């Protein structure tokens, strides 16, 4: 089959709910993906932040192969080694919480929302989330996602949600009352355009939740697992949340989600209250363990920090050259390039030249390279972007 034939297969048999770029990817290795024609593409957005330590990291591949041969799946009627071990590793690297495992970011957020309502006192039900947030596509998660474009056509949504502008302390304070069960935000909004929370905002959420007996939930589905140079983005702020949610990079390419909750809150999820058939299966958990081991053995937190700073300094040089760039935002390897006009054409031109990046919110180019990215790879990426921006500037 050639590329056109695969595209026709999709057109006939796959629901068209994604806008896809016209390439068939057959292989991934580190920061490179290879298409059906054998072209190599430098991937600065691997797996939409899922391949956080690069495509097919050898440690993950080995762990998955070994686990697949031993025990692919076991239901939660029993105990398995990988689930317990992964929970311990996550707990020790965060705030000593307990884990619930599922299969995606949306499911992790559903678990957090349900737990917040179950745990808080009678009469509390309201969930406050921020404008431009992204929390997933299931009904609870999409209701939490305070962007009208994701709600259009799906009304009525889940009751009891309230939206406030991100980083607006006054609006949040005014929205608080005795009925609030939880606040849920991303420490750095990803899909919303790489918008970091301010330290003051994070502390305000913590204080308001403490005063009201509400739960502070951080959605770390995109920011988690080291991308920002720390295991979890909240660790850049001097706050401890009650619950964090994870997915994307957690399995290094294998589907897995997790919620970590403080033990006293987690205790509300007694048998019968919540579950996931595939959640915490040995295959996914073995992959998660391998990711954590790889990050530590290869010092990838340090690399994420260093390469993030390097990329931002290089991008600031481009900013000085091209007026289309208004600003560079982000922490570690979560980088947003604010343009003053739409970026979709730039993404397409970069891909034609062998570089994959992303654009979100129309005008924000997004770099989320793997934590294994090197300075040479970033140089190559920035040289391509430079070329494309130079062409754009001539138009
Ligand atoms: C991707 C994402 C989700 C949704 O994850 P799925 O695995 O697609 O359900 C939720 N929150 C954030 C911050 C995300 O980036």
Short mmCIF file of C-alpha atoms and ligand atoms in Angstrom, two decimals:
data_model
loop_
_atom_site.label_atom_id
_atom_site.label_comp_id
_atom_site.label_asym_id
_atom_site.label_seq_id
_atom_site.Cartn_x
_atom_site.Cartn_y
_atom_site.Cartn_z
CA UNK A 1 0.00 0.00 0.00
CA UNK A 2 1.13 3.54 -0.64
CA UNK A 3 0.23 6.68 1.30
CA UNK A 4 -2.72 7.53 -0.92
CA UNK A 5 -4.17 4.04 -0.53
CA UNK A 6 -3.90 4.18 3.26
CA UNK A 7 -5.62 7.56 3.28
CA UNK A 8 -8.41 6.09 1.15
CA UNK A 9 -8.74 3.21 3.62
CA UNK A 10 -9.28 5.74 6.39
CA UNK A 11 -11.68 7.76 4.30
CA UNK A 12 -13.80 4.69 3.79
CA UNK A 13 -13.56 2.96 7.18
CA UNK A 14 -12.30 5.32 9.91
CA UNK A 15 -14.53 8.02 11.40
CA UNK A 16 -13.24 11.39 10.34
CA UNK A 17 -13.02 13.05 13.77
CA UNK A 18 -9.36 14.08 13.40
CA UNK A 19 -7.74 16.55 11.04
CA UNK A 20 -4.81 14.42 9.90
CA UNK A 21 -1.61 15.40 8.12
CA UNK A 22 -1.10 13.41 4.88
CA UNK A 23 1.65 11.06 6.03
CA UNK A 24 1.58 7.41 7.08
CA UNK A 25 4.02 6.76 9.91
CA UNK A 26 5.43 3.26 10.10
CA UNK A 27 8.30 3.52 12.56
CA UNK A 28 9.59 5.61 15.43
CA UNK A 29 13.03 5.73 16.93
CA UNK A 30 14.06 8.29 19.51
CA UNK A 31 13.18 11.69 18.14
CA UNK A 32 12.71 10.48 14.58
CA UNK A 33 9.63 9.08 12.92
CA UNK A 34 9.71 7.38 9.55
CA UNK A 35 6.94 7.50 6.97
CA UNK A 36 5.80 4.91 4.48
CA UNK A 37 8.09 6.31 1.80
CA UNK A 38 11.06 6.01 4.14
CA UNK A 39 11.37 9.74 4.85
CA UNK A 40 12.75 10.65 8.27
CA UNK A 41 10.96 13.36 10.21
CA UNK A 42 12.41 15.07 13.27
CA UNK A 43 9.61 14.88 15.82
CA UNK A 44 9.30 17.78 18.24
CA UNK A 45 5.79 16.76 19.26
CA UNK A 46 6.16 13.01 19.67
CA UNK A 47 2.87 11.26 20.17
CA UNK A 48 1.19 14.49 21.30
CA UNK A 49 3.37 14.41 24.46
CA UNK A 50 2.85 10.66 24.96
CA UNK A 51 6.30 9.61 23.76
CA UNK A 52 7.89 11.74 26.47
CA UNK A 53 11.18 9.84 26.38
CA UNK A 54 11.12 9.42 22.60
CA UNK A 55 9.66 6.81 20.30
CA UNK A 56 10.24 3.17 21.23
CA UNK A 57 12.62 3.86 24.08
CA UNK A 58 14.68 0.64 24.43
CA UNK A 59 13.91 0.28 28.15
CA UNK A 60 10.17 0.57 27.53
CA UNK A 61 10.28 -1.81 24.57
CA UNK A 62 12.18 -4.37 26.61
CA UNK A 63 9.89 -4.08 29.63
CA UNK A 64 6.78 -4.42 27.45
CA UNK A 65 8.16 -7.43 25.57
CA UNK A 66 9.07 -9.17 28.81
CA UNK A 67 5.76 -8.41 30.51
CA UNK A 68 3.74 -9.37 27.43
CA UNK A 69 5.29 -12.82 27.48
CA UNK A 70 4.59 -13.27 31.18
CA UNK A 71 1.18 -11.75 31.96
CA UNK A 72 -0.56 -9.37 29.57
CA UNK A 73 -3.62 -8.64 31.60
CA UNK A 74 -5.00 -9.46 34.99
CA UNK A 75 -8.18 -7.99 36.38
CA UNK A 76 -8.33 -6.03 39.60
CA UNK A 77 -9.86 -9.00 41.42
CA UNK A 78 -6.24 -9.90 42.20
CA UNK A 79 -2.95 -8.20 42.96
CA UNK A 80 -0.12 -7.90 40.43
CA UNK A 81 3.47 -6.83 40.92
CA UNK A 82 3.75 -4.00 38.35
CA UNK A 83 0.70 -2.05 39.61
CA UNK A 84 1.94 -1.98 43.19
CA UNK A 85 5.47 -1.13 42.14
CA UNK A 86 4.45 1.70 39.81
CA UNK A 87 2.17 3.16 42.49
CA UNK A 88 5.10 3.23 44.93
CA UNK A 89 7.40 4.95 42.42
CA UNK A 90 4.78 7.62 41.63
CA UNK A 91 3.89 8.18 45.27
CA UNK A 92 7.52 8.63 46.30
CA UNK A 93 8.15 11.14 43.49
CA UNK A 94 5.07 13.21 44.28
CA UNK A 95 3.45 13.85 47.66
CA UNK A 96 3.10 10.42 49.23
CA UNK A 97 -0.36 9.85 47.80
CA UNK A 98 -2.12 6.69 46.72
CA UNK A 99 -2.80 5.80 43.08
CA UNK A 100 -5.78 4.78 41.01
CA UNK A 101 -4.96 3.59 37.51
CA UNK A 102 -6.99 3.95 34.34
CA UNK A 103 -6.23 4.27 30.63
CA UNK A 104 -6.30 7.93 29.61
CA UNK A 105 -6.19 11.51 30.76
CA UNK A 106 -9.93 12.00 30.54
CA UNK A 107 -10.50 8.95 32.73
CA UNK A 108 -7.97 10.15 35.28
CA UNK A 109 -9.83 13.46 35.46
CA UNK A 110 -13.20 11.70 35.77
CA UNK A 111 -11.78 9.78 38.71
CA UNK A 112 -10.55 13.01 40.32
CA UNK A 113 -13.89 14.77 39.86
CA UNK A 114 -15.81 11.83 41.27
CA UNK A 115 -13.42 11.50 44.20
CA UNK A 116 -13.69 15.21 45.00
CA UNK A 117 -17.47 14.99 45.22
CA UNK A 118 -17.39 11.72 47.16
CA UNK A 119 -14.84 12.98 49.67
CA UNK A 120 -16.12 16.48 50.42
CA UNK A 121 -18.88 17.20 52.89
CA UNK A 122 -22.58 16.98 52.08
CA UNK A 123 -23.82 19.97 50.11
CA UNK A 124 -20.55 20.44 48.25
CA UNK A 125 -20.65 19.68 44.56
CA UNK A 126 -19.32 22.63 42.54
CA UNK A 127 -16.22 22.16 40.44
CA UNK A 128 -14.39 25.31 39.39
CA UNK A 129 -12.21 25.14 36.26
CA UNK A 130 -10.42 27.76 34.16
CA UNK A 131 -11.11 29.23 30.76
CA UNK A 132 -8.85 27.84 27.99
CA UNK A 133 -8.40 24.65 30.01
CA UNK A 134 -8.31 21.22 28.44
CA UNK A 135 -9.25 18.16 30.46
CA UNK A 136 -10.41 15.59 27.91
CA UNK A 137 -13.48 14.54 25.93
CA UNK A 138 -15.68 12.37 28.14
CA UNK A 139 -18.72 14.17 29.51
CA UNK A 140 -17.25 15.13 32.89
CA UNK A 141 -13.86 16.03 31.42
CA UNK A 142 -15.30 18.01 28.53
CA UNK A 143 -17.60 19.87 30.92
CA UNK A 144 -14.50 20.74 32.94
CA UNK A 145 -12.88 21.95 29.71
CA UNK A 146 -13.99 25.58 29.72
CA UNK A 147 -13.90 26.20 25.97
CA UNK A 148 -17.21 26.63 24.12
CA UNK A 149 -15.87 25.03 20.92
CA UNK A 150 -15.62 21.67 22.69
CA UNK A 151 -19.17 21.93 24.07
CA UNK A 152 -20.91 22.84 20.85
CA UNK A 153 -23.45 20.16 19.90
CA UNK A 154 -23.14 18.17 23.14
CA UNK A 155 -25.47 20.01 25.49
CA UNK A 156 -26.62 19.48 28.17
CA UNK A 157 -23.32 18.99 29.96
CA UNK A 158 -22.72 17.71 33.50
CA UNK A 159 -24.28 20.06 36.08
CA UNK A 160 -22.32 21.79 38.83
CA UNK A 161 -19.36 23.28 36.97
CA UNK A 162 -18.29 26.92 37.07
CA UNK A 163 -15.68 28.63 34.90
CA UNK A 164 -13.29 31.44 35.79
CA UNK A 165 -10.60 33.24 33.77
CA UNK A 166 -7.19 31.57 34.26
CA UNK A 167 -4.74 33.27 36.63
CA UNK A 168 -7.45 35.71 37.79
CA UNK A 169 -7.30 35.69 41.59
CA UNK A 170 -10.22 38.01 42.11
CA UNK A 171 -12.55 35.98 39.88
CA UNK A 172 -11.58 32.78 41.66
CA UNK A 173 -12.08 34.30 45.10
CA UNK A 174 -15.52 35.59 44.08
CA UNK A 175 -16.52 32.19 42.66
CA UNK A 176 -15.78 30.43 45.96
CA UNK A 177 -18.59 29.53 48.32
CA UNK A 178 -19.57 26.71 50.68
CA UNK A 179 -20.78 24.56 47.77
CA UNK A 180 -17.36 24.30 46.08
CA UNK A 181 -16.03 20.72 46.14
CA UNK A 182 -12.95 21.24 43.97
CA UNK A 183 -10.85 23.51 41.84
CA UNK A 184 -9.18 21.81 38.90
CA UNK A 185 -6.56 23.51 36.74
CA UNK A 186 -3.51 22.65 34.67
CA UNK A 187 -0.35 24.13 36.25
CA UNK A 188 0.63 25.06 32.70
CA UNK A 189 -2.26 25.11 30.26
CA UNK A 190 -1.19 23.00 27.29
CA UNK A 191 -3.85 22.96 24.61
CA UNK A 192 -4.82 26.45 25.82
CA UNK A 193 -1.53 27.82 24.49
CA UNK A 194 1.26 27.03 27.02
CA UNK A 195 0.07 29.39 29.75
CA UNK A 196 1.86 28.82 33.08
CA UNK A 197 -0.06 29.53 36.27
CA UNK A 198 1.43 32.23 38.45
CA UNK A 199 2.79 31.23 41.85
CA UNK A 200 0.33 33.63 43.45
CA UNK A 201 -2.57 31.91 41.67
CA UNK A 202 -1.45 28.46 42.82
CA UNK A 203 -1.17 29.66 46.42
CA UNK A 204 -4.55 31.32 46.25
CA UNK A 205 -6.15 28.06 45.07
CA UNK A 206 -4.46 26.21 47.92
CA UNK A 207 -5.63 28.72 50.52
CA UNK A 208 -9.20 28.97 49.24
CA UNK A 209 -9.51 25.18 49.10
CA UNK A 210 -8.15 24.84 52.64
CA UNK A 211 -10.56 27.46 53.99
CA UNK A 212 -13.58 25.94 52.27
CA UNK A 213 -12.73 22.27 52.76
CA UNK A 214 -12.49 21.84 48.98
CA UNK A 215 -10.06 19.72 47.01
CA UNK A 216 -7.23 21.13 44.88
CA UNK A 217 -6.87 19.06 41.71
CA UNK A 218 -4.03 19.62 39.27
CA UNK A 219 -4.36 18.11 35.83
CA UNK A 220 -0.78 17.09 35.06
CA UNK A 221 -1.71 14.91 32.11
CA UNK A 222 0.47 17.03 29.83
CA UNK A 223 2.88 18.63 32.31
CA UNK A 224 3.65 15.49 34.32
CA UNK A 225 6.39 12.86 34.17
CA UNK A 226 9.32 15.25 33.90
CA UNK A 227 8.58 17.37 30.86
CA UNK A 228 9.04 20.61 32.81
CA UNK A 229 12.34 19.53 34.36
CA UNK A 230 10.70 18.30 37.57
CA UNK A 231 8.64 15.14 37.91
CA UNK A 232 5.47 17.17 38.23
CA UNK A 233 4.91 20.82 37.32
CA UNK A 234 3.42 21.66 40.73
CA UNK A 235 6.92 21.11 42.13
CA UNK A 236 7.97 24.41 40.52
CA UNK A 237 5.56 26.15 42.87
CA UNK A 238 5.73 25.95 46.62
CA UNK A 239 2.36 24.16 46.93
CA UNK A 240 1.13 20.62 47.43
CA UNK A 241 -2.12 19.73 45.67
CA UNK A 242 -4.62 17.17 46.99
CA UNK A 243 -4.93 15.25 43.75
CA UNK A 244 -2.96 15.13 40.50
CA UNK A 245 -3.92 13.34 37.32
CA UNK A 246 -1.49 11.79 34.84
CA UNK A 247 -1.56 10.03 31.49
CA UNK A 248 0.23 10.88 28.22
CA UNK A 249 3.96 10.33 28.94
CA UNK A 250 3.34 8.00 31.89
CA UNK A 251 3.43 4.84 29.76
CA UNK A 252 6.10 5.93 27.28
CA UNK A 253 3.70 5.09 24.43
CA UNK A 254 1.46 2.54 26.14
CA UNK A 255 -2.04 3.68 27.15
CA UNK A 256 -2.24 4.41 30.88
CA UNK A 257 -3.70 7.07 33.13
CA UNK A 258 -3.38 7.63 36.86
CA UNK A 259 -4.80 9.69 39.66
CA UNK A 260 -2.68 10.28 42.75
CA UNK A 261 -4.59 11.47 45.82
CA UNK A 262 -3.59 12.22 49.41
CA UNK A 263 -4.27 9.06 51.44
CA UNK A 264 -7.01 10.59 53.60
CA UNK A 265 -8.89 11.71 50.47
CA UNK A 266 -8.19 8.50 48.55
CA UNK A 267 -9.84 6.58 51.39
CA UNK A 268 -13.25 7.73 50.11
CA UNK A 269 -12.95 5.38 47.12
CA UNK A 270 -14.06 2.19 48.85
CA UNK A 271 -14.91 -0.95 46.83
CA UNK A 272 -17.86 -0.34 44.54
CA UNK A 273 -17.39 3.40 44.13
CA UNK A 274 -15.10 3.53 41.10
CA UNK A 275 -13.26 1.14 38.78
CA UNK A 276 -11.65 0.54 35.40
CA UNK A 277 -11.43 -2.89 33.78
CA UNK A 278 -8.11 -2.26 32.08
CA UNK A 279 -6.83 0.12 34.76
CA UNK A 280 -3.43 -0.76 36.16
CA UNK A 281 -2.95 -3.77 33.94
CA UNK A 282 0.52 -5.33 34.14
CA UNK A 283 1.54 -4.38 30.59
CA UNK A 284 0.86 -0.66 31.02
CA UNK A 285 2.33 -0.58 34.52
CA UNK A 286 5.52 -2.35 33.40
CA UNK A 287 5.88 0.37 30.75
CA UNK A 288 5.35 3.08 33.39
CA UNK A 289 8.03 1.60 35.63
CA UNK A 290 10.45 1.51 32.69
CA UNK A 291 9.74 5.19 31.94
CA UNK A 292 10.58 6.25 35.50
CA UNK A 293 13.73 4.12 35.51
CA UNK A 294 14.83 5.57 32.15
CA UNK A 295 14.27 9.16 33.28
CA UNK A 296 16.43 8.58 36.35
CA UNK A 297 19.15 6.41 34.79
CA UNK A 298 19.60 8.85 31.89
CA UNK A 299 19.23 12.07 33.96
CA UNK A 300 16.38 13.23 31.76
CA UNK A 301 14.90 15.71 34.25
CA UNK A 302 18.16 17.64 34.03
CA UNK A 303 18.17 17.29 30.25
CA UNK A 304 14.60 18.59 30.01
CA UNK A 305 15.57 21.64 32.02
CA UNK A 306 18.77 22.27 30.08
CA UNK A 307 17.36 21.64 26.62
CA UNK A 308 14.27 23.71 27.44
CA UNK A 309 16.45 26.68 28.34
CA UNK A 310 18.54 26.10 25.23
CA UNK A 311 15.49 25.95 22.94
CA UNK A 312 14.04 29.10 24.47
CA UNK A 313 17.29 31.02 24.01
CA UNK A 314 17.45 29.93 20.35
CA UNK A 315 13.80 30.80 19.83
CA UNK A 316 14.37 34.22 21.34
CA UNK A 317 16.99 34.77 18.62
CA UNK A 318 14.30 33.98 16.05
CA UNK A 319 11.95 36.35 17.84
CA UNK A 320 14.46 39.17 17.37
CA UNK A 321 14.54 38.35 13.63
CA UNK A 322 10.87 37.86 12.83
CA UNK A 323 8.12 40.24 13.93
CA UNK A 324 5.53 37.44 13.51
CA UNK A 325 6.84 36.04 16.85
CA UNK A 326 5.33 37.96 19.76
CA UNK A 327 6.73 35.92 22.62
CA UNK A 328 8.14 32.64 23.89
CA UNK A 329 6.49 30.93 26.88
CA UNK A 330 6.85 27.77 28.90
CA UNK A 331 8.81 25.77 31.42
CA UNK A 332 11.31 23.04 30.53
CA UNK A 333 10.30 21.20 27.36
CA UNK A 334 6.82 22.66 27.21
CA UNK A 335 7.34 25.56 24.87
CA UNK A 336 4.88 27.92 23.22
CA UNK A 337 5.74 30.41 20.48
CA UNK A 338 3.10 33.12 20.37
CA UNK A 339 2.58 34.38 16.81
CA UNK A 340 0.61 37.40 15.72
CA UNK A 341 -1.11 35.39 12.96
CA UNK A 342 -2.28 31.79 12.36
CA UNK A 343 0.42 29.11 12.51
CA UNK A 344 -1.13 26.17 10.61
CA UNK A 345 0.72 27.03 7.40
CA UNK A 346 4.04 27.11 9.27
CA UNK A 347 3.37 23.65 10.73
CA UNK A 348 2.70 22.27 7.22
CA UNK A 349 5.79 23.90 5.72
CA UNK A 350 7.96 22.55 8.56
CA UNK A 351 6.60 19.05 7.97
CA UNK A 352 7.44 19.27 4.26
CA UNK A 353 11.00 20.06 5.33
CA UNK A 354 11.15 17.13 7.75
CA UNK A 355 10.18 18.74 11.07
CA UNK A 356 7.06 18.03 13.07
CA UNK A 357 5.74 20.69 15.44
CA UNK A 358 2.21 21.60 16.51
CA UNK A 359 -0.01 24.67 16.56
CA UNK A 360 -2.69 25.28 19.17
CA UNK A 361 -5.24 28.06 19.73
CA UNK A 362 -4.60 29.10 16.07
CA UNK A 363 -1.59 31.27 16.82
CA UNK A 364 0.64 29.35 19.27
CA UNK A 365 3.31 27.05 17.85
CA UNK A 366 3.96 24.27 20.33
CA UNK A 367 7.26 22.43 20.84
CA UNK A 368 7.01 19.46 23.20
CA UNK A 369 10.08 17.42 22.32
CA UNK A 370 10.94 14.28 24.18
CA UNK A 371 13.14 14.53 27.26
CA UNK A 372 15.89 12.76 25.31
CA UNK A 373 16.20 15.64 22.80
CA UNK A 374 19.75 16.82 22.06
CA UNK A 375 21.14 20.26 21.28
CA UNK A 376 21.97 19.10 17.72
CA UNK A 377 18.38 18.00 17.16
CA UNK A 378 17.09 21.32 18.49
CA UNK A 379 19.56 23.17 16.24
CA UNK A 380 18.23 21.26 13.24
CA UNK A 381 14.62 21.99 14.22
CA UNK A 382 15.29 25.68 14.71
CA UNK A 383 17.17 25.93 11.40
CA UNK A 384 14.10 24.52 9.62
CA UNK A 385 11.75 26.86 11.46
CA UNK A 386 14.09 29.73 10.60
CA UNK A 387 13.86 28.83 6.89
CA UNK A 388 10.09 28.59 7.00
CA UNK A 389 9.72 31.90 8.86
CA UNK A 390 12.02 33.57 6.34
CA UNK A 391 9.78 32.34 3.52
CA UNK A 392 6.69 33.53 5.39
CA UNK A 393 8.24 36.95 5.93
CA UNK A 394 8.76 37.33 2.15
CA UNK A 395 5.07 36.66 1.41
C1 LIG B 1 -4.43 15.33 26.58
C2 LIG B 1 -4.96 15.91 27.84
C3 LIG B 1 -6.08 15.34 28.50
C4 LIG B 1 -6.88 14.22 27.90
O1 LIG B 1 -6.16 13.04 27.82
P1 LIG B 1 -6.77 11.81 26.98
O2 LIG B 1 -5.77 10.72 27.21
O3 LIG B 1 -6.84 12.26 25.54
O4 LIG B 1 -8.11 11.52 27.51
C5 LIG B 1 -6.46 15.88 29.70
N1 LIG B 1 -5.80 16.92 30.25
C6 LIG B 1 -4.75 17.49 29.65
C7 LIG B 1 -4.04 18.62 30.32
C8 LIG B 1 -4.29 17.02 28.42
O5 LIG B 1 -3.26 17.60 27.82
#
